[in-house]
GROMACS .gro file of C-alpha atoms in nm:
model
  432
    1MET     CA    1  10.395  -7.385  -8.047
    2THR     CA    2  10.366  -7.736  -7.909
    3ASN     CA    3  10.203  -7.850  -7.586
    4THR     CA    4  10.420  -7.904  -7.279
    5TYR     CA    5  10.424  -8.246  -7.119
    6ILE     CA    6  10.515  -8.308  -6.755
    7THR     CA    7  10.618  -8.662  -6.681
    8ASN     CA    8  10.665  -8.855  -6.358
    9ALA     CA    9  10.526  -8.581  -6.134
   10THR     CA   10  10.398  -8.680  -5.787
   11TRP     CA   11  10.065  -8.528  -5.684
   12ALA     CA   12  10.159  -8.408  -5.339
   13LEU     CA   13   9.819  -8.463  -5.182
   14THR     CA   14   9.808  -8.839  -5.246
   15GLY     CA   15  10.154  -8.949  -5.370
   16GLN     CA   16  10.006  -9.053  -5.705
   17LYS     CA   17  10.250  -9.049  -6.001
   18LEU     CA   18  10.115  -8.852  -6.290
   19ASP     CA   19  10.185  -8.740  -6.643
   20LEU     CA   20  10.016  -8.417  -6.763
   21ARG     CA   21   9.966  -8.241  -7.086
   22MET     CA   22   9.967  -7.860  -7.038
   23GLY     CA   23   9.749  -7.671  -7.285
   24GLN     CA   24   9.882  -7.400  -7.513
   25SER     CA   25   9.772  -7.044  -7.462
   26GLY     CA   26   9.423  -7.008  -7.614
   27ASP     CA   27   9.344  -7.381  -7.603
   28GLU     CA   28   8.994  -7.472  -7.524
   29SER     CA   29   8.982  -7.728  -7.244
   30THR     CA   30   8.753  -7.825  -6.959
   31SER     CA   31   8.871  -7.789  -6.597
   32ILE     CA   32   9.034  -8.106  -6.463
   33PHE     CA   33   9.006  -8.178  -6.093
   34LEU     CA   34   9.223  -8.394  -5.865
   35ASP     CA   35   9.101  -8.434  -5.514
   36ASP     CA   36   8.842  -8.162  -5.588
   37ILE     CA   37   9.131  -7.917  -5.662
   38PRO     CA   38   9.085  -7.759  -6.013
   39LEU     CA   39   9.399  -7.779  -6.226
   40TYR     CA   40   9.470  -7.472  -6.440
   41GLY     CA   41   9.593  -7.509  -6.801
   42VAL     CA   42   9.588  -7.893  -6.798
   43ASN     CA   43   9.447  -8.069  -7.100
   44GLY     CA   44   9.507  -8.428  -6.991
   45VAL     CA   45   9.612  -8.631  -6.691
   46THR     CA   46   9.711  -9.001  -6.683
   47ASP     CA   47   9.911  -9.227  -6.463
   48ALA     CA   48  10.285  -9.189  -6.509
   49GLY     CA   49  10.417  -9.363  -6.818
   50GLU     CA   50  10.084  -9.401  -6.992
   51MET     CA   51  10.056  -9.075  -7.181
   52LYS     CA   52  10.149  -9.084  -7.550
   53ILE     CA   53  10.393  -8.792  -7.613
   54PRO     CA   54  10.448  -8.690  -7.975
   55GLU     CA   55  10.800  -8.662  -8.110
   56GLY     CA   56  10.955  -8.328  -8.070
   57ALA     CA   57  10.716  -8.214  -7.788
   58ARG     CA   58  10.851  -8.007  -7.493
   59VAL     CA   59  10.887  -8.244  -7.205
   60ILE     CA   60  10.966  -8.168  -6.839
   61ASP     CA   61  11.085  -8.461  -6.640
   62ALA     CA   62  10.942  -8.410  -6.289
   63THR     CA   63  11.094  -8.723  -6.132
   64GLY     CA   64  11.126  -8.665  -5.758
   65LYS     CA   65  10.926  -8.346  -5.773
   66LEU     CA   66  10.589  -8.275  -5.615
   67LEU     CA   67  10.304  -8.127  -5.815
   68LEU     CA   68  10.092  -7.863  -5.626
   69PRO     CA   69   9.851  -7.582  -5.700
   70ALA     CA   70  10.033  -7.257  -5.642
   71LEU     CA   71   9.965  -7.071  -5.324
   72PHE     CA   72   9.764  -6.757  -5.265
   73ASP     CA   73   9.873  -6.524  -4.980
   74MET     CA   74   9.589  -6.340  -4.813
   75HIS     CA   75   9.804  -6.078  -4.628
   76ALA     CA   76  10.105  -5.900  -4.773
   77LYS     CA   77  10.241  -5.553  -4.764
   78ILE     CA   78  10.460  -5.464  -5.060
   79GLU     CA   79  10.580  -5.108  -4.990
   80ILE     CA   80  10.942  -5.070  -4.896
   81PRO     CA   81  10.963  -4.729  -4.714
   82GLY     CA   82  11.180  -4.491  -4.901
   83CYS     CA   83  11.197  -4.699  -5.225
   84SER     CA   84  11.029  -4.668  -5.567
   85LYS     CA   85  10.674  -4.799  -5.560
   86ARG     CA   86  10.714  -4.967  -5.895
   87GLU     CA   87  11.043  -5.131  -5.780
   88SER     CA   88  10.846  -5.263  -5.474
   89ILE     CA   89  10.589  -5.417  -5.704
   90TYR     CA   90  10.852  -5.581  -5.920
   91ARG     CA   91  11.059  -5.715  -5.632
   92THR     CA   92  10.752  -5.849  -5.447
   93GLY     CA   93  10.630  -6.025  -5.756
   94GLN     CA   94  10.964  -6.205  -5.797
   95ALA     CA   95  10.967  -6.290  -5.432
   96ALA     CA   96  10.621  -6.439  -5.455
   97ILE     CA   97  10.700  -6.665  -5.750
   98GLN     CA   98  11.014  -6.794  -5.574
   99GLY     CA   99  10.804  -6.876  -5.266
  100GLY     CA  100  10.540  -7.063  -5.458
  101VAL     CA  101  10.277  -6.780  -5.442
  102TRP     CA  102  10.086  -6.699  -5.773
  103GLY     CA  103   9.876  -6.420  -5.615
  104MET     CA  104   9.833  -6.213  -5.307
  105LEU     CA  105   9.599  -5.970  -5.129
  106VAL     CA  106   9.790  -5.651  -5.088
  107MET     CA  107   9.727  -5.457  -4.768
  108PRO     CA  108   9.702  -5.074  -4.790
  109THR     CA  109   9.996  -4.872  -4.666
  110LYS     CA  110  10.089  -4.504  -4.669
  111GLY     CA  111  10.236  -4.539  -5.015
  112PHE     CA  112   9.955  -4.763  -5.147
  113CYS     CA  113   9.645  -4.620  -4.976
  114PHE     CA  114   9.360  -4.784  -5.163
  115ASP     CA  115   9.087  -4.544  -5.058
  116ASN     CA  116   8.995  -4.401  -5.399
  117ALA     CA  117   8.946  -4.504  -5.760
  118SER     CA  118   9.252  -4.334  -5.901
  119THR     CA  119   9.495  -4.506  -5.663
  120LEU     CA  120   9.335  -4.842  -5.752
  121ASP     CA  121   9.362  -4.774  -6.120
  122SER     CA  122   9.729  -4.661  -6.109
  123PHE     CA  123   9.815  -4.968  -5.886
  124ALA     CA  124   9.641  -5.207  -6.138
  125ASP     CA  125   9.843  -5.052  -6.425
  126ALA     CA  126  10.177  -5.081  -6.239
  127VAL     CA  127  10.103  -5.445  -6.141
  128THR     CA  128  10.023  -5.530  -6.505
  129GLN     CA  129  10.350  -5.382  -6.614
  130ARG     CA  130  10.579  -5.492  -6.337
  131SER     CA  131  10.461  -5.791  -6.136
  132ALA     CA  132  10.509  -6.160  -6.222
  133ALA     CA  133  10.247  -6.246  -5.960
  134THR     CA  134   9.877  -6.146  -5.941
  135MET     CA  135   9.820  -5.864  -5.684
  136VAL     CA  136   9.472  -5.789  -5.555
  137PRO     CA  137   9.438  -5.464  -5.349
  138ALA     CA  138   9.240  -5.458  -5.021
  139GLY     CA  139   9.039  -5.139  -5.016
  140CYS     CA  140   9.070  -4.913  -4.712
  141ILE     CA  141   8.794  -4.926  -4.452
  142THR     CA  142   8.849  -4.563  -4.371
  143GLU     CA  143   8.994  -4.270  -4.555
  144GLY     CA  144   9.368  -4.260  -4.513
  145MET     CA  145   9.336  -4.558  -4.272
  146GLU     CA  146   9.272  -4.304  -4.002
  147GLY     CA  147   8.967  -4.476  -3.852
  148ASN     CA  148   8.723  -4.187  -3.876
  149GLN     CA  149   8.550  -4.157  -4.214
  150GLN     CA  150   8.459  -4.455  -4.423
  151THR     CA  151   8.571  -4.474  -4.786
  152PRO     CA  152   8.327  -4.490  -5.082
  153TYR     CA  153   8.273  -4.860  -5.079
  154ASN     CA  154   8.052  -4.856  -5.388
  155THR     CA  155   8.340  -4.690  -5.582
  156LEU     CA  156   8.591  -4.939  -5.454
  157ALA     CA  157   8.362  -5.235  -5.528
  158ALA     CA  158   8.313  -5.101  -5.883
  159ARG     CA  159   8.697  -5.131  -5.922
  160GLY     CA  160   8.686  -5.499  -5.825
  161VAL     CA  161   8.760  -5.465  -5.450
  162SER     CA  162   8.610  -5.749  -5.248
  163ILE     CA  163   8.810  -5.709  -4.913
  164LEU     CA  164   8.819  -5.398  -4.700
  165SER     CA  165   9.104  -5.355  -4.448
  166ASP     CA  166   9.303  -5.078  -4.269
  167ALA     CA  167   9.594  -5.317  -4.236
  168GLU     CA  168   9.742  -5.296  -3.888
  169ASN     CA  169   9.531  -4.994  -3.796
  170VAL     CA  170   9.228  -5.077  -3.577
  171THR     CA  171   8.971  -4.800  -3.528
  172GLU     CA  172   8.845  -4.709  -3.190
  173ASN     CA  173   8.528  -4.562  -3.346
  174ILE     CA  174   8.296  -4.858  -3.295
  175LEU     CA  175   7.983  -4.673  -3.408
  176MET     CA  176   8.149  -4.585  -3.739
  177LEU     CA  177   8.263  -4.947  -3.794
  178HIS     CA  178   7.917  -5.083  -3.712
  179ARG     CA  179   7.756  -4.848  -3.965
  180ALA     CA  180   8.022  -4.929  -4.226
  181MET     CA  181   7.967  -5.293  -4.183
  182LYS     CA  182   7.593  -5.255  -4.247
  183TYR     CA  183   7.665  -5.060  -4.566
  184ALA     CA  184   7.937  -5.300  -4.687
  185ALA     CA  185   7.708  -5.595  -4.623
  186GLU     CA  186   7.472  -5.471  -4.893
  187LEU     CA  187   7.766  -5.473  -5.137
  188GLY     CA  188   7.888  -5.820  -5.035
  189LEU     CA  189   8.219  -5.683  -4.917
  190THR     CA  190   8.432  -5.858  -4.652
  191PHE     CA  191   8.597  -5.674  -4.363
  192ALA     CA  192   8.950  -5.802  -4.279
  193ILE     CA  193   9.048  -5.671  -3.938
  194ARG     CA  194   9.271  -5.798  -3.656
  195GLY     CA  195   9.145  -5.824  -3.301
  196ASP     CA  196   9.266  -5.538  -3.082
  197VAL     CA  197   9.178  -5.293  -2.808
  198PRO     CA  198   9.412  -5.007  -2.884
  199ALA     CA  199   9.375  -4.857  -2.536
  200LEU     CA  200   9.528  -5.180  -2.393
  201THR     CA  201   9.807  -5.224  -2.656
  202ARG     CA  202   9.932  -4.869  -2.704
  203ASN     CA  203  10.303  -4.837  -2.617
  204THR     CA  204  10.348  -5.214  -2.572
  205PHE     CA  205  10.615  -5.408  -2.760
  206MET     CA  206  10.594  -5.782  -2.711
  207HIS     CA  207  10.408  -6.063  -2.538
  208PRO     CA  208  10.407  -6.025  -2.153
  209GLY     CA  209  10.610  -6.306  -1.997
  210THR     CA  210  10.957  -6.405  -1.876
  211THR     CA  211  11.123  -6.258  -2.181
  212SER     CA  212  10.955  -5.913  -2.170
  213TYR     CA  213  11.025  -5.905  -1.790
  214LYS     CA  214  11.396  -5.989  -1.851
  215LEU     CA  215  11.429  -5.731  -2.129
  216GLY     CA  216  11.232  -5.461  -1.949
  217LEU     CA  217  10.970  -5.424  -2.226
  218HIS     CA  218  10.599  -5.348  -2.174
  219GLY     CA  219  10.381  -5.646  -2.264
  220THR     CA  220  10.091  -5.658  -2.508
  221PRO     CA  221   9.812  -5.846  -2.322
  222ALA     CA  222   9.652  -6.137  -2.504
  223CYS     CA  223   9.309  -6.033  -2.374
  224ALA     CA  224   9.328  -5.716  -2.592
  225GLU     CA  225   9.325  -5.933  -2.904
  226GLU     CA  226   9.057  -6.168  -2.764
  227ILE     CA  227   8.821  -5.881  -2.664
  228GLY     CA  228   8.875  -5.730  -3.003
  229ILE     CA  229   8.779  -6.055  -3.180
  230GLU     CA  230   8.468  -6.095  -2.973
  231THR     CA  231   8.366  -5.733  -3.047
  232LEU     CA  232   8.422  -5.769  -3.422
  233ILE     CA  233   8.216  -6.091  -3.433
  234ARG     CA  234   7.923  -5.933  -3.246
  235LEU     CA  235   7.927  -5.627  -3.472
  236ALA     CA  236   7.942  -5.831  -3.792
  237GLN     CA  237   7.664  -6.060  -3.674
  238ASP     CA  238   7.439  -5.768  -3.607
  239ALA     CA  239   7.527  -5.598  -3.933
  240GLY     CA  240   7.506  -5.912  -4.141
  241ALA     CA  241   7.855  -5.849  -4.264
  242LYS     CA  242   8.130  -6.085  -4.389
  243LEU     CA  243   8.427  -6.085  -4.143
  244HIS     CA  244   8.776  -6.212  -4.182
  245ILE     CA  245   8.991  -6.201  -3.859
  246GLN     CA  246   9.350  -6.123  -3.938
  247THR     CA  247   9.664  -6.269  -3.779
  248VAL     CA  248   9.514  -6.453  -3.485
  249SER     CA  249   9.788  -6.517  -3.233
  250THR     CA  250   9.637  -6.658  -2.913
  251ALA     CA  251   9.483  -6.987  -2.811
  252GLU     CA  252   9.167  -6.819  -2.676
  253GLY     CA  253   9.133  -6.629  -2.997
  254VAL     CA  254   9.114  -6.962  -3.180
  255ALA     CA  255   8.861  -7.082  -2.927
  256ILE     CA  256   8.635  -6.774  -2.972
  257ILE     CA  257   8.634  -6.817  -3.350
  258ARG     CA  258   8.564  -7.191  -3.314
  259ARG     CA  259   8.268  -7.121  -3.091
  260ALA     CA  260   8.127  -6.862  -3.329
  261LYS     CA  261   8.156  -7.100  -3.629
  262GLN     CA  262   8.004  -7.391  -3.433
  263ALA     CA  263   7.714  -7.153  -3.343
  264GLY     CA  264   7.641  -7.114  -3.712
  265MET     CA  265   7.821  -6.792  -3.813
  266LYS     CA  266   7.887  -6.868  -4.183
  267ASN     CA  267   8.035  -6.541  -4.291
  268LEU     CA  268   8.334  -6.573  -4.054
  269THR     CA  269   8.682  -6.668  -4.163
  270ALA     CA  270   9.026  -6.623  -4.004
  271GLU     CA  271   9.395  -6.642  -4.070
  272VAL     CA  272   9.724  -6.704  -3.888
  273ALA     CA  273  10.063  -6.566  -3.994
  274LEU     CA  274  10.326  -6.830  -4.050
  275HIS     CA  275  10.558  -6.687  -3.789
  276HIS     CA  276  10.290  -6.734  -3.521
  277LEU     CA  277  10.305  -7.108  -3.590
  278LEU     CA  278  10.684  -7.125  -3.580
  279TYR     CA  279  10.819  -6.895  -3.316
  280THR     CA  280  10.748  -6.785  -2.959
  281HIS     CA  281  10.820  -6.473  -2.752
  282GLU     CA  282  11.136  -6.651  -2.630
  283SER     CA  283  11.273  -6.622  -2.982
  284VAL     CA  284  11.325  -6.248  -2.924
  285GLY     CA  285  11.627  -6.351  -2.713
  286ASP     CA  286  11.852  -6.050  -2.666
  287TYR     CA  287  11.638  -5.784  -2.840
  288ASP     CA  288  11.636  -5.946  -3.184
  289THR     CA  289  11.411  -5.706  -3.382
  290ASN     CA  290  11.349  -5.967  -3.656
  291PHE     CA  291  11.110  -6.128  -3.411
  292LYS     CA  292  10.917  -5.804  -3.340
  293THR     CA  293  10.581  -5.857  -3.499
  294LEU     CA  294  10.216  -5.741  -3.477
  295PRO     CA  295  10.057  -5.907  -3.296
  296PRO     CA  296  10.357  -6.018  -3.099
  297LEU     CA  297  10.488  -6.375  -3.086
  298ARG     CA  298  10.317  -6.562  -2.803
  299GLU     CA  299  10.363  -6.883  -2.591
  300GLN     CA  300  10.421  -7.234  -2.728
  301SER     CA  301  10.070  -7.325  -2.614
  302ASP     CA  302   9.940  -7.062  -2.843
  303CYS     CA  303  10.145  -7.194  -3.138
  304ASP     CA  304  10.003  -7.538  -3.073
  305ALA     CA  305   9.638  -7.411  -3.049
  306LEU     CA  306   9.681  -7.214  -3.372
  307LEU     CA  307   9.817  -7.524  -3.553
  308ASP     CA  308   9.522  -7.724  -3.429
  309GLY     CA  309   9.290  -7.447  -3.558
  310VAL     CA  310   9.441  -7.481  -3.901
  311LYS     CA  311   9.401  -7.858  -3.900
  312ASP     CA  312   9.031  -7.852  -3.798
  313GLY     CA  313   8.944  -7.558  -4.022
  314THR     CA  314   8.881  -7.303  -3.752
  315ILE     CA  315   9.166  -7.101  -3.897
  316ASP     CA  316   9.098  -7.092  -4.268
  317CYS     CA  317   9.429  -6.950  -4.399
  318ILE     CA  318   9.802  -6.940  -4.331
  319VAL     CA  319   9.946  -6.607  -4.453
  320THR     CA  320  10.297  -6.450  -4.478
  321ASP     CA  321  10.206  -6.118  -4.319
  322HIS     CA  322  10.494  -6.009  -4.549
  323THR     CA  323  10.622  -5.670  -4.413
  324PRO     CA  324  10.935  -5.527  -4.575
  325CYS     CA  325  11.157  -5.308  -4.347
  326LEU     CA  326  11.482  -5.148  -4.444
  327PRO     CA  327  11.792  -5.270  -4.259
  328PHE     CA  328  11.859  -4.942  -4.078
  329ALA     CA  329  11.506  -4.945  -3.940
  330LYS     CA  330  11.539  -5.290  -3.796
  331LYS     CA  331  11.887  -5.210  -3.651
  332GLN     CA  332  11.726  -4.950  -3.413
  333ASP     CA  333  11.656  -5.041  -3.054
  334PHE     CA  334  11.368  -5.284  -2.997
  335VAL     CA  335  11.120  -5.018  -2.894
  336SER     CA  336  11.187  -4.795  -3.202
  337ALA     CA  337  11.219  -5.068  -3.459
  338PRO     CA  338  10.917  -5.137  -3.679
  339GLN     CA  339  10.716  -5.454  -3.648
  340GLY     CA  340  10.711  -5.726  -3.911
  341MET     CA  341  10.918  -5.974  -4.115
  342VAL     CA  342  10.940  -6.071  -4.478
  343ALA     CA  343  10.828  -6.417  -4.583
  344LEU     CA  344  10.727  -6.435  -4.946
  345ASP     CA  345  11.067  -6.545  -5.082
  346THR     CA  346  11.076  -6.846  -4.846
  347PHE     CA  347  10.700  -6.916  -4.792
  348LEU     CA  348  10.656  -7.269  -4.928
  349PRO     CA  349  11.007  -7.394  -4.848
  350ALA     CA  350  10.968  -7.272  -4.488
  351ILE     CA  351  10.625  -7.435  -4.457
  352TYR     CA  352  10.771  -7.765  -4.593
  353THR     CA  353  11.085  -7.749  -4.376
  354GLN     CA  354  10.920  -7.648  -4.051
  355LEU     CA  355  10.574  -7.790  -4.072
  356VAL     CA  356  10.526  -8.061  -4.341
  357LYS     CA  357  10.864  -8.239  -4.313
  358PRO     CA  358  10.835  -8.283  -3.931
  359GLY     CA  359  10.476  -8.411  -3.972
  360LYS     CA  360  10.295  -8.119  -3.818
  361LEU     CA  361  10.088  -8.051  -4.130
  362LYS     CA  362   9.988  -8.266  -4.426
  363TRP     CA  363  10.016  -8.146  -4.782
  364ALA     CA  364   9.636  -8.150  -4.818
  365GLU     CA  365   9.610  -7.917  -4.519
  366VAL     CA  366   9.869  -7.679  -4.662
  367VAL     CA  367   9.683  -7.665  -4.996
  368GLN     CA  368   9.355  -7.597  -4.818
  369ALA     CA  369   9.495  -7.320  -4.600
  370CYS     CA  370   9.734  -7.162  -4.843
  371CYS     CA  371   9.550  -7.198  -5.180
  372VAL     CA  372   9.188  -7.315  -5.177
  373ARG     CA  373   9.043  -7.114  -4.887
  374PRO     CA  374   9.233  -6.786  -4.955
  375THR     CA  375   9.128  -6.794  -5.324
  376GLU     CA  376   8.767  -6.869  -5.225
  377ILE     CA  377   8.762  -6.572  -4.976
  378VAL     CA  378   8.944  -6.309  -5.185
  379MET     CA  379   8.810  -6.378  -5.534
  380PRO     CA  380   8.556  -6.656  -5.536
  381TYR     CA  381   8.438  -6.594  -5.893
  382ASP     CA  382   8.593  -6.475  -6.218
  383GLN     CA  383   8.400  -6.150  -6.279
  384GLU     CA  384   8.374  -6.202  -6.648
  385GLU     CA  385   8.309  -6.574  -6.667
  386GLY     CA  386   8.127  -6.629  -6.337
  387THR     CA  387   8.344  -6.939  -6.269
  388PRO     CA  388   8.561  -7.027  -5.972
  389MET     CA  389   8.917  -6.889  -5.986
  390ILE     CA  390   9.176  -7.164  -6.050
  391ALA     CA  391   9.533  -7.149  -5.924
  392PRO     CA  392   9.816  -7.242  -6.167
  393LEU     CA  393  10.028  -7.547  -6.098
  394MET     CA  394  10.380  -7.561  -5.973
  395LEU     CA  395  10.655  -7.815  -5.911
  396PHE     CA  396  10.824  -7.836  -5.578
  397ASP     CA  397  11.158  -8.018  -5.526
  398PRO     CA  398  11.180  -8.122  -5.162
  399THR     CA  399  11.536  -8.249  -5.196
  400THR     CA  400  11.693  -7.907  -5.264
  401GLU     CA  401  11.874  -7.730  -4.985
  402VAL     CA  402  11.872  -7.358  -4.995
  403ALA     CA  403  12.096  -7.125  -4.784
  404VAL     CA  404  11.888  -6.820  -4.697
  405SER     CA  405  12.121  -6.528  -4.784
  406GLU     CA  406  12.094  -6.178  -4.924
  407SER     CA  407  12.150  -6.321  -5.275
  408ILE     CA  408  11.821  -6.517  -5.281
  409MET     CA  409  11.607  -6.242  -5.125
  410ASN     CA  410  11.419  -6.093  -5.416
  411CYS     CA  411  11.184  -5.885  -5.204
  412GLY     CA  412  11.450  -5.617  -5.150
  413THR     CA  413  11.484  -5.634  -4.772
  414LEU     CA  414  11.642  -5.878  -4.525
  415ASN     CA  415  11.418  -5.867  -4.211
  416THR     CA  416  11.372  -6.238  -4.171
  417PRO     CA  417  11.494  -6.461  -3.887
  418LEU     CA  418  11.570  -6.729  -4.148
  419LEU     CA  419  11.868  -6.532  -4.273
  420GLY     CA  420  12.180  -6.751  -4.237
  421SER     CA  421  11.981  -7.075  -4.208
  422THR     CA  422  11.920  -7.357  -4.451
  423ILE     CA  423  11.574  -7.461  -4.568
  424ASN     CA  424  11.453  -7.740  -4.796
  425GLY     CA  425  11.277  -7.708  -5.118
  426SER     CA  426  11.269  -7.502  -5.441
  427VAL     CA  427  10.975  -7.394  -5.660
  428THR     CA  428  10.920  -7.401  -6.035
  429LEU     CA  429  10.641  -7.157  -6.116
  430PRO     CA  430  10.494  -7.132  -6.374
  431ILE     CA  431  10.575  -7.474  -6.525
  432TYR     CA  432  10.450  -7.421  -6.874
   0.00000   0.00000   0.00000
């Protein structure tokens, strides 16, 4: 088997034109870095046109295409309620590869409740057999995600778990959470939790504002998220625990995290879901359930503050918050319909179309928030080699126009507001 050569690729971060020689499976090669980003499977890099390519070698002409490290999604649910678990794993893996995602942190759900060793083992086996993408499970903070009794963290850690989360569930048992953080801190585990005060958000359905008033829907106050974030930060500081704030949605939430980091809290990271950068509560329009999310979509000023947080590093990661929902569930009335949208299939093209192309984010910022930082947080070191994990490379064609339709949605559900629209960009992953 010969090496694969990629010619005339453009390194997205700088615009430099490159030729690369991709190593064969089993080749011994040292890591190659561009702009401090390690390149996986690359044996040689030169300026375009300078690499000597042997006759008969496999050559990929990447003229007009961008070279990027593949993305890592820190927040995805893969269970499709009522469907085969193995089919969910397969479909999600295909969706991830199409969206430029090589790996993801999988949130626990009722069907994939990662609170014991046997569930983790069976999931790992299924992923190995069925998924084209790497899937890393987040262990449950509490048994059954019920918020009462903590799971056996030492057992989960022995199975490779590094992140603990109860997904959308936020416990009201602060004493249990504080004790759990102290215990988990000794094992080096990270708590991934969203800010919330359940007593303030129970039976609320969207952001309080002109749209909720017009539609007659109870609003979810922003202060509930902000009080929750403050509480989690104080608990983690006292316990000496690592804390990752999930799906920040408000401007004040960003400000709270920024202040904590500036005050020297090193074990604090945070994420924003892509939809909280792109849409506002006004997008709900006339009860469009595709825009019903958790936390809810906020004001334009919140979107702007979140984007600023990504740019200055206050917000470490942009995530999909991929949440499959069957069509009949989303066709219910707004109050009854489940929260969430799917985003893996369209992740990188949507980021390019709505953030990079208009000049709101640079490619270097996208790579930092969607590849480097998520990988560092979820799996900072290869357990066998003790070396930093390296993302594979992908090619991205920004000139392609893609109509978002049922035919391109690999994930198995259609709950996305992009359905019927056109986005730019297509992904080749893997490229060797």
